Amino acid sequence: MAEQFMEAKDLRKSFDGAVAVDGVSFDIAKQEIFGLLGPNGAGKTTTIRMLSTVLPPDAGDVTIGGHSVTQHPGDVRKLIGVCPQELALYPELSAIENLMFFGRMAGLNSGDAKARAAENLRLVGLEDRAKDAVSKFSGGMKRRVNLAIGLMSHPALLFLDEPTVGIDPQSRNHIFETVLRLRDEGMSVLYTTHYMEEADRLCNRLAIMDHGRIIASGSPGELKAQMGDPNTTSLEEVFLNLTGRSLRD
Ligand SMILES: Nc1ncnc2c1ncn2[C@@H]1O[C@H](COP(=O)(O)OP(=O)(O)OP(=O)(O)O)[C@@H](O)[C@H]1O
Ligand SMILES: [Mg+2]
């Protein structure tokens, strides 16, 4: 069995008595892209925020690289990179200035931050736009900057929360190719999306979440085989079959 890099056990979180995450357990192996799929409000972002030390769980724990998220969050932060669903970029700064700022925040000295910023802009295909203010970028280009920022710490595990929402096919393909390349170079990735066909293409394994719980998990092929012929069944049909409703409203 593949070596687990992240293990989440029975994570729970409520907000003012409303349950957002209701006992979630899963693991991610080294060099694996793991998908967390589910409709709006399923609890994907809340789960990521607990895994990435941003939000303390009400119950349960997570270990990343052997370190507990609740007991040793500082050790965990050295191993992870986060690309949040809500973009947090400085619009008046250039792309390279944004990356260097976040690199410095991650503890790099200015020379290393500059070198890595240039390297990451190349990786996401924005080296020609390095000196342009981010306010002039399209939505897809901003998403690519967001990805480049998440990579500034050279993370072993990258959290990508809906990296392809509302972007053009060219940026989407660029993000796919970058994520696959990073996985091939050894990174583990947690990827959330509403788009079942993206998960089918990218993920080694995935979990389908609904109402704060994981209702199915496995490789895309395994999930489809539970329903019928994996060659003709889609993950969208799996979700419909499990919940009685369509993933996208
Ligand atoms: N800070 C918060 N305060 C109160 N309720 C919250 C908070 N964050 C999330 N919730 C609630 O928790 C539930 C899960 O939200 P979450 O953002 O984790 O879902 P999601 O699966 O990421 O959805 P989306 O696909 O829309 O991003 C929702 O009902 C949401 O309203
Ligand atoms: Mg979300």
CSV table of N, CA, C and O in Angstrom, one decimal, residues 151-247:
chain,number,residue,atom,x,y,z
A,151,LEU,N,2.6,27.8,-4.3
A,151,LEU,CA,3.8,26.9,-4.5
A,151,LEU,C,5.1,27.6,-3.9
A,151,LEU,O,6.2,27.0,-4.0
A,152,MET,N,5.0,28.8,-3.4
A,152,MET,CA,6.2,29.6,-3.0
A,152,MET,C,7.0,28.8,-1.9
A,152,MET,O,8.2,29.0,-1.8
A,153,SER,N,6.3,28.1,-1.0
A,153,SER,CA,7.0,27.4,0.0
A,153,SER,C,7.5,26.0,-0.4
A,153,SER,O,7.9,25.2,0.5
A,154,HIS,N,7.4,25.7,-1.7
A,154,HIS,CA,7.8,24.3,-2.2
A,154,HIS,C,7.1,23.3,-1.3
A,154,HIS,O,7.8,22.4,-0.7
A,155,PRO,N,5.8,23.3,-1.3
A,155,PRO,CA,5.1,22.4,-0.3
A,155,PRO,C,5.1,20.9,-0.7
A,155,PRO,O,5.2,20.6,-1.9
A,156,ALA,N,5.1,20.0,0.3
A,156,ALA,CA,4.9,18.6,0.0
A,156,ALA,C,3.5,18.3,-0.3
A,156,ALA,O,3.2,17.3,-1.0
A,157,LEU,N,2.6,19.0,0.3
A,157,LEU,CA,1.1,18.8,0.1
A,157,LEU,C,0.5,20.2,-0.3
A,157,LEU,O,0.6,21.2,0.5
A,158,LEU,N,-0.2,20.2,-1.4
A,158,LEU,CA,-0.8,21.5,-1.9
A,158,LEU,C,-2.3,21.4,-1.8
A,158,LEU,O,-2.9,20.4,-2.3
A,159,PHE,N,-3.0,22.4,-1.2
A,159,PHE,CA,-4.4,22.4,-1.1
A,159,PHE,C,-4.9,23.4,-2.2
A,159,PHE,O,-4.6,24.6,-2.2
A,160,LEU,N,-5.7,22.9,-3.1
A,160,LEU,CA,-6.3,23.7,-4.2
A,160,LEU,C,-7.8,23.7,-4.0
A,160,LEU,O,-8.5,22.7,-4.3
A,161,ASP,N,-8.3,24.8,-3.6
A,161,ASP,CA,-9.8,24.9,-3.4
A,161,ASP,C,-10.5,25.6,-4.6
A,161,ASP,O,-10.4,26.8,-4.7
A,162,GLU,N,-11.1,24.7,-5.4
A,162,GLU,CA,-11.8,25.2,-6.6
A,162,GLU,C,-10.9,26.1,-7.5
A,162,GLU,O,-11.2,27.2,-7.8
A,163,PRO,N,-9.8,25.5,-8.0
A,163,PRO,CA,-8.8,26.4,-8.7
A,163,PRO,C,-9.3,26.8,-10.1
A,163,PRO,O,-8.7,27.6,-10.8
A,164,THR,N,-10.4,26.2,-10.6
A,164,THR,CA,-10.8,26.4,-12.0
A,164,THR,C,-12.2,27.0,-12.1
A,164,THR,O,-12.7,27.0,-13.2
A,165,VAL,N,-12.7,27.6,-11.1
A,165,VAL,CA,-14.0,28.2,-11.2
A,165,VAL,C,-14.0,29.5,-12.1
A,165,VAL,O,-13.2,30.4,-11.9
A,166,GLY,N,-14.9,29.5,-13.0
A,166,GLY,CA,-15.1,30.7,-13.8
A,166,GLY,C,-13.9,31.1,-14.7
A,166,GLY,O,-13.7,32.3,-14.8
A,167,ILE,N,-13.2,30.1,-15.2
A,167,ILE,CA,-12.0,30.6,-16.0
A,167,ILE,C,-12.1,30.0,-17.4
A,167,ILE,O,-12.8,29.0,-17.7
A,168,ASP,N,-11.3,30.6,-18.3
A,168,ASP,CA,-11.3,30.2,-19.7
A,168,ASP,C,-10.6,28.8,-19.9
A,168,ASP,O,-9.8,28.4,-19.1
A,169,PRO,N,-10.9,28.1,-21.0
A,169,PRO,CA,-10.3,26.8,-21.2
A,169,PRO,C,-8.8,26.8,-21.2
A,169,PRO,O,-8.2,25.8,-20.8
A,170,GLN,N,-8.2,27.8,-21.7
A,170,GLN,CA,-6.8,27.9,-21.8
A,170,GLN,C,-6.1,27.9,-20.4
A,170,GLN,O,-5.2,27.1,-20.1
A,171,SER,N,-6.6,28.7,-19.5
A,171,SER,CA,-6.1,28.8,-18.2
A,171,SER,C,-6.4,27.5,-17.4
A,171,SER,O,-5.6,26.9,-16.7
A,172,ARG,N,-7.6,26.9,-17.7
A,172,ARG,CA,-8.0,25.7,-17.1
A,172,ARG,C,-7.0,24.5,-17.4
A,172,ARG,O,-6.5,23.8,-16.6
A,173,ASN,N,-6.7,24.4,-18.7
A,173,ASN,CA,-5.8,23.4,-19.2
A,173,ASN,C,-4.4,23.6,-18.6
A,173,ASN,O,-3.7,22.7,-18.2
A,174,HIS,N,-4.0,24.9,-18.5
A,174,HIS,CA,-2.7,25.2,-17.9
A,174,HIS,C,-2.6,24.8,-16.5
A,174,HIS,O,-1.6,24.2,-16.1
A,175,ILE,N,-3.7,25.0,-15.7
A,175,ILE,CA,-3.7,24.6,-14.3
A,175,ILE,C,-3.7,23.0,-14.2
A,175,ILE,O,-2.9,22.5,-13.5
A,176,PHE,N,-4.5,22.4,-15.1
A,176,PHE,CA,-4.4,20.9,-15.1
A,176,PHE,C,-3.0,20.4,-15.3
A,176,PHE,O,-2.5,19.5,-14.6
A,177,GLU,N,-2.4,20.9,-16.4
A,177,GLU,CA,-1.0,20.4,-16.7
A,177,GLU,C,0.0,20.7,-15.6
A,177,GLU,O,0.8,19.9,-15.3
A,178,THR,N,-0.2,21.9,-15.0
A,178,THR,CA,0.7,22.2,-13.9
A,178,THR,C,0.5,21.3,-12.7
A,178,THR,O,1.5,20.7,-12.2
A,179,VAL,N,-0.7,21.0,-12.4
A,179,VAL,CA,-1.0,20.1,-11.2
A,179,VAL,C,-0.5,18.7,-11.5
A,179,VAL,O,0.2,18.1,-10.7
A,180,LEU,N,-0.7,18.2,-12.7
A,180,LEU,CA,-0.2,16.9,-13.1
A,180,LEU,C,1.4,16.8,-13.0
A,180,LEU,O,1.9,15.8,-12.5
A,181,ARG,N,2.0,17.9,-13.5
A,181,ARG,CA,3.5,17.9,-13.5
A,181,ARG,C,4.0,17.9,-12.1
A,181,ARG,O,4.9,17.2,-11.7
A,182,LEU,N,3.3,18.7,-11.2
A,182,LEU,CA,3.8,18.8,-9.8
A,182,LEU,C,3.6,17.4,-9.1
A,182,LEU,O,4.5,17.0,-8.3
A,183,ARG,N,2.5,16.7,-9.4
A,183,ARG,CA,2.3,15.4,-8.9
A,183,ARG,C,3.4,14.4,-9.4
A,183,ARG,O,4.0,13.7,-8.6
A,184,ASP,N,3.7,14.5,-10.6
A,184,ASP,CA,4.8,13.6,-11.2
A,184,ASP,C,6.1,13.9,-10.5
A,184,ASP,O,7.0,13.0,-10.5
A,185,GLU,N,6.3,15.2,-10.1
A,185,GLU,CA,7.6,15.5,-9.4
A,185,GLU,C,7.6,15.2,-8.0
A,185,GLU,O,8.5,15.4,-7.3
A,186,GLY,N,6.4,14.6,-7.4
A,186,GLY,CA,6.4,14.1,-6.1
A,186,GLY,C,5.5,14.8,-5.1
A,186,GLY,O,5.4,14.4,-3.9
A,187,MET,N,4.7,15.8,-5.6
A,187,MET,CA,3.8,16.5,-4.6
A,187,MET,C,2.5,15.7,-4.4
A,187,MET,O,2.1,15.0,-5.3
A,188,SER,N,2.0,15.9,-3.2
A,188,SER,CA,0.6,15.4,-3.0
A,188,SER,C,-0.3,16.6,-3.1
A,188,SER,O,0.1,17.7,-2.8
A,189,VAL,N,-1.5,16.4,-3.6
A,189,VAL,CA,-2.5,17.5,-3.9
A,189,VAL,C,-3.9,17.1,-3.4
A,189,VAL,O,-4.4,16.0,-3.7
A,190,LEU,N,-4.5,18.1,-2.7
A,190,LEU,CA,-5.9,17.9,-2.4
A,190,LEU,C,-6.6,19.0,-3.3
A,190,LEU,O,-6.3,20.2,-3.2
A,191,TYR,N,-7.6,18.5,-4.1
A,191,TYR,CA,-8.2,19.3,-5.1
A,191,TYR,C,-9.7,19.3,-4.9
A,191,TYR,O,-10.3,18.2,-4.9
A,192,THR,N,-10.3,20.5,-4.7
A,192,THR,CA,-11.8,20.5,-4.6
A,192,THR,C,-12.4,21.0,-5.8
A,192,THR,O,-11.8,21.9,-6.5
A,193,THR,N,-13.5,20.5,-6.2
A,193,THR,CA,-14.2,21.0,-7.4
A,193,THR,C,-15.6,20.6,-7.4
A,193,THR,O,-16.0,19.7,-6.7
A,194,HIS,N,-16.4,21.4,-8.2
A,194,HIS,CA,-17.8,20.9,-8.5
A,194,HIS,C,-17.8,20.1,-9.7
A,194,HIS,O,-18.9,19.5,-10.1
A,195,TYR,N,-16.7,20.2,-10.5
A,195,TYR,CA,-16.8,19.6,-11.8
A,195,TYR,C,-16.3,18.1,-11.8
A,195,TYR,O,-15.1,17.8,-11.7
A,196,MET,N,-17.3,17.2,-12.0
A,196,MET,CA,-17.0,15.8,-11.9
A,196,MET,C,-16.0,15.4,-13.0
A,196,MET,O,-15.2,14.5,-12.8
A,197,GLU,N,-16.1,16.0,-14.2
A,197,GLU,CA,-15.2,15.5,-15.3
A,197,GLU,C,-13.8,15.9,-15.0
A,197,GLU,O,-12.9,15.3,-15.4
A,198,GLU,N,-13.6,17.0,-14.3
A,198,GLU,CA,-12.2,17.4,-13.9
A,198,GLU,C,-11.6,16.4,-13.0
A,198,GLU,O,-10.5,16.0,-13.1
A,199,ALA,N,-12.4,16.0,-12.0
A,199,ALA,CA,-11.9,15.0,-11.0
A,199,ALA,C,-11.6,13.7,-11.7
A,199,ALA,O,-10.6,13.1,-11.4
A,200,ASP,N,-12.5,13.4,-12.7
A,200,ASP,CA,-12.3,12.1,-13.4
A,200,ASP,C,-10.9,12.1,-14.1
A,200,ASP,O,-10.2,11.1,-14.1
A,201,ARG,N,-10.6,13.3,-14.7
A,201,ARG,CA,-9.4,13.4,-15.5
A,201,ARG,C,-8.1,13.5,-14.6
A,201,ARG,O,-7.1,12.9,-14.9
A,202,LEU,N,-8.2,14.1,-13.4
A,202,LEU,CA,-7.0,14.5,-12.6
A,202,LEU,C,-6.7,13.5,-11.5
A,202,LEU,O,-5.6,13.3,-11.1
A,203,CYS,N,-7.8,13.1,-10.8
A,203,CYS,CA,-7.6,12.5,-9.5
A,203,CYS,C,-7.3,11.0,-9.5
A,203,CYS,O,-7.9,10.2,-10.2
A,204,ASN,N,-6.3,10.6,-8.6
A,204,ASN,CA,-6.0,9.2,-8.4
A,204,ASN,C,-7.2,8.6,-7.6
A,204,ASN,O,-7.6,7.5,-7.9
A,205,ARG,N,-7.6,9.3,-6.6
A,205,ARG,CA,-8.7,8.9,-5.8
A,205,ARG,C,-9.5,10.1,-5.4
A,205,ARG,O,-9.0,11.2,-5.5
A,206,LEU,N,-10.8,9.9,-5.0
A,206,LEU,CA,-11.6,11.0,-4.7
A,206,LEU,C,-12.6,10.6,-3.6
A,206,LEU,O,-12.9,9.4,-3.5
A,207,ALA,N,-13.2,11.6,-3.0
A,207,ALA,CA,-14.3,11.4,-2.0
A,207,ALA,C,-15.4,12.4,-2.4
A,207,ALA,O,-15.1,13.5,-2.8
A,208,ILE,N,-16.6,11.9,-2.4
A,208,ILE,CA,-17.8,12.7,-2.7
A,208,ILE,C,-18.4,13.1,-1.4
A,208,ILE,O,-18.7,12.2,-0.5
A,209,MET,N,-18.5,14.4,-1.1
A,209,MET,CA,-19.1,14.9,0.1
A,209,MET,C,-20.5,15.5,-0.1
A,209,MET,O,-20.7,16.1,-1.2
A,210,ASP,N,-21.3,15.3,0.9
A,210,ASP,CA,-22.7,15.9,0.8
A,210,ASP,C,-23.1,16.2,2.3
A,210,ASP,O,-22.9,15.3,3.1
A,211,HIS,N,-23.6,17.3,2.6
A,211,HIS,CA,-24.1,17.6,3.9
A,211,HIS,C,-23.0,17.3,5.0
A,211,HIS,O,-23.4,16.7,6.0
A,212,GLY,N,-21.8,17.6,4.7
A,212,GLY,CA,-20.7,17.5,5.7
A,212,GLY,C,-20.2,16.1,5.9
A,212,GLY,O,-19.3,15.8,6.8
A,213,ARG,N,-20.6,15.1,5.1
A,213,ARG,CA,-20.2,13.7,5.2
A,213,ARG,C,-19.6,13.2,3.9
A,213,ARG,O,-20.1,13.6,2.8
A,214,ILE,N,-18.7,12.3,4.0
A,214,ILE,CA,-18.2,11.6,2.8
A,214,ILE,C,-19.2,10.4,2.5
A,214,ILE,O,-19.4,9.6,3.4
A,215,ILE,N,-19.8,10.5,1.3
A,215,ILE,CA,-20.8,9.5,1.0
A,215,ILE,C,-20.3,8.4,0.1
A,215,ILE,O,-20.9,7.3,-0.1
A,216,ALA,N,-19.1,8.6,-0.5
A,216,ALA,CA,-18.5,7.6,-1.3
A,216,ALA,C,-17.0,8.0,-1.6
A,216,ALA,O,-16.7,9.2,-1.6
A,217,SER,N,-16.2,7.0,-1.7
A,217,SER,CA,-14.8,7.3,-2.0
A,217,SER,C,-14.1,6.1,-2.7
A,217,SER,O,-14.6,5.0,-2.7
A,218,GLY,N,-13.1,6.5,-3.5
A,218,GLY,CA,-12.3,5.4,-4.2
A,218,GLY,C,-11.7,6.1,-5.5
A,218,GLY,O,-11.8,7.3,-5.6
A,219,SER,N,-11.2,5.3,-6.3
A,219,SER,CA,-10.7,5.8,-7.6
A,219,SER,C,-11.9,6.1,-8.5
A,219,SER,O,-12.9,5.5,-8.3
A,220,PRO,N,-11.7,7.0,-9.5
A,220,PRO,CA,-12.8,7.3,-10.4
A,220,PRO,C,-13.4,6.0,-11.0
A,220,PRO,O,-14.6,5.8,-11.0
A,221,GLY,N,-12.5,5.1,-11.4
A,221,GLY,CA,-12.9,3.8,-12.0
A,221,GLY,C,-13.7,2.9,-11.0
A,221,GLY,O,-14.8,2.4,-11.3
A,222,GLU,N,-13.3,2.9,-9.7
A,222,GLU,CA,-14.0,2.1,-8.7
A,222,GLU,C,-15.4,2.6,-8.4
A,222,GLU,O,-16.3,1.9,-8.3
A,223,LEU,N,-15.5,4.0,-8.3
A,223,LEU,CA,-16.8,4.6,-8.1
A,223,LEU,C,-17.7,4.3,-9.2
A,223,LEU,O,-18.9,4.0,-9.0
A,224,LYS,N,-17.2,4.4,-10.4
A,224,LYS,CA,-18.1,4.2,-11.6
A,224,LYS,C,-18.5,2.7,-11.7
A,224,LYS,O,-19.7,2.4,-12.0
A,225,ALA,N,-17.6,1.8,-11.3
A,225,ALA,CA,-17.9,0.4,-11.4
A,225,ALA,C,-18.9,-0.1,-10.4
A,225,ALA,O,-19.6,-1.1,-10.6
A,226,GLN,N,-19.1,0.7,-9.3
A,226,GLN,CA,-20.1,0.4,-8.3
A,226,GLN,C,-21.5,0.5,-8.9
A,226,GLN,O,-22.5,-0.1,-8.5
A,227,MET,N,-21.6,1.3,-10.0
A,227,MET,CA,-22.9,1.6,-10.6
A,227,MET,C,-23.2,0.8,-11.9
A,227,MET,O,-24.3,0.6,-12.3
A,228,GLY,N,-22.1,0.4,-12.6
A,228,GLY,CA,-22.3,-0.2,-13.8
A,228,GLY,C,-20.9,-0.3,-14.6
A,228,GLY,O,-19.9,-0.4,-14.0
A,229,ASP,N,-21.0,-0.2,-15.9
A,229,ASP,CA,-19.8,-0.2,-16.7
A,229,ASP,C,-19.0,1.1,-16.6
A,229,ASP,O,-19.5,2.1,-16.9
A,230,PRO,N,-17.8,1.0,-16.0
A,230,PRO,CA,-17.0,2.2,-15.8
A,230,PRO,C,-16.7,3.0,-17.1
A,230,PRO,O,-16.5,4.2,-17.1
A,231,ASN,N,-16.8,2.3,-18.3
A,231,ASN,CA,-16.5,3.0,-19.5
A,231,ASN,C,-17.7,3.9,-20.0
A,231,ASN,O,-17.5,4.8,-20.8
A,232,THR,N,-18.9,3.5,-19.5
A,232,THR,CA,-20.0,4.3,-20.0
A,232,THR,C,-20.7,5.1,-18.9
A,232,THR,O,-21.6,5.9,-19.1
A,233,THR,N,-20.2,4.9,-17.6
A,233,THR,CA,-20.8,5.6,-16.5
A,233,THR,C,-20.0,6.9,-16.2
A,233,THR,O,-18.8,6.9,-16.3
A,234,SER,N,-20.7,8.0,-15.8
A,234,SER,CA,-19.9,9.2,-15.5
A,234,SER,C,-20.0,9.4,-13.9
A,234,SER,O,-20.9,8.8,-13.3
A,235,LEU,N,-19.1,10.1,-13.4
A,235,LEU,CA,-19.1,10.4,-11.9
A,235,LEU,C,-20.4,11.2,-11.6
A,235,LEU,O,-20.9,11.1,-10.5
A,236,GLU,N,-20.8,12.0,-12.5
A,236,GLU,CA,-22.1,12.8,-12.3
A,236,GLU,C,-23.2,11.8,-12.0
A,236,GLU,O,-24.0,12.0,-11.1
A,237,GLU,N,-23.3,10.7,-12.8
A,237,GLU,CA,-24.3,9.7,-12.6
A,237,GLU,C,-24.2,9.0,-11.2
A,237,GLU,O,-25.2,8.7,-10.6
A,238,VAL,N,-22.9,8.8,-10.8
A,238,VAL,CA,-22.7,8.2,-9.5
A,238,VAL,C,-23.3,9.1,-8.4
A,238,VAL,O,-24.0,8.6,-7.5
A,239,PHE,N,-23.0,10.4,-8.5
A,239,PHE,CA,-23.5,11.3,-7.5
A,239,PHE,C,-25.0,11.3,-7.5
A,239,PHE,O,-25.7,11.3,-6.5
A,240,LEU,N,-25.6,11.4,-8.7
A,240,LEU,CA,-27.1,11.4,-8.8
A,240,LEU,C,-27.7,10.1,-8.2
A,240,LEU,O,-28.7,10.2,-7.5
A,241,ASN,N,-27.0,9.0,-8.5
A,241,ASN,CA,-27.5,7.8,-7.9
A,241,ASN,C,-27.4,7.7,-6.4
A,241,ASN,O,-28.3,7.2,-5.7
A,242,LEU,N,-26.3,8.3,-5.8
A,242,LEU,CA,-26.2,8.3,-4.4
A,242,LEU,C,-27.1,9.2,-3.6
A,242,LEU,O,-27.5,9.0,-2.5
A,243,THR,N,-27.4,10.4,-4.3
A,243,THR,CA,-28.1,11.4,-3.5
A,243,THR,C,-29.5,11.7,-4.1
A,243,THR,O,-30.2,12.4,-3.5
A,244,GLY,N,-29.7,11.2,-5.3
A,244,GLY,CA,-31.0,11.5,-5.9
A,244,GLY,C,-31.2,12.8,-6.5
A,244,GLY,O,-32.2,13.3,-6.8
A,245,ARG,N,-30.0,13.6,-6.5
A,245,ARG,CA,-30.1,14.9,-7.2
A,245,ARG,C,-28.8,15.2,-7.9
A,245,ARG,O,-27.8,14.5,-7.7
A,246,SER,N,-28.9,16.2,-8.8
A,246,SER,CA,-27.8,16.5,-9.6
A,246,SER,C,-26.8,17.3,-8.8
A,246,SER,O,-27.1,18.1,-7.9
A,247,LEU,N,-25.5,17.2,-9.2
A,247,LEU,CA,-24.5,18.0,-8.4
A,247,LEU,C,-24.6,19.5,-8.7
A,247,LEU,O,-24.5,20.3,-7.8
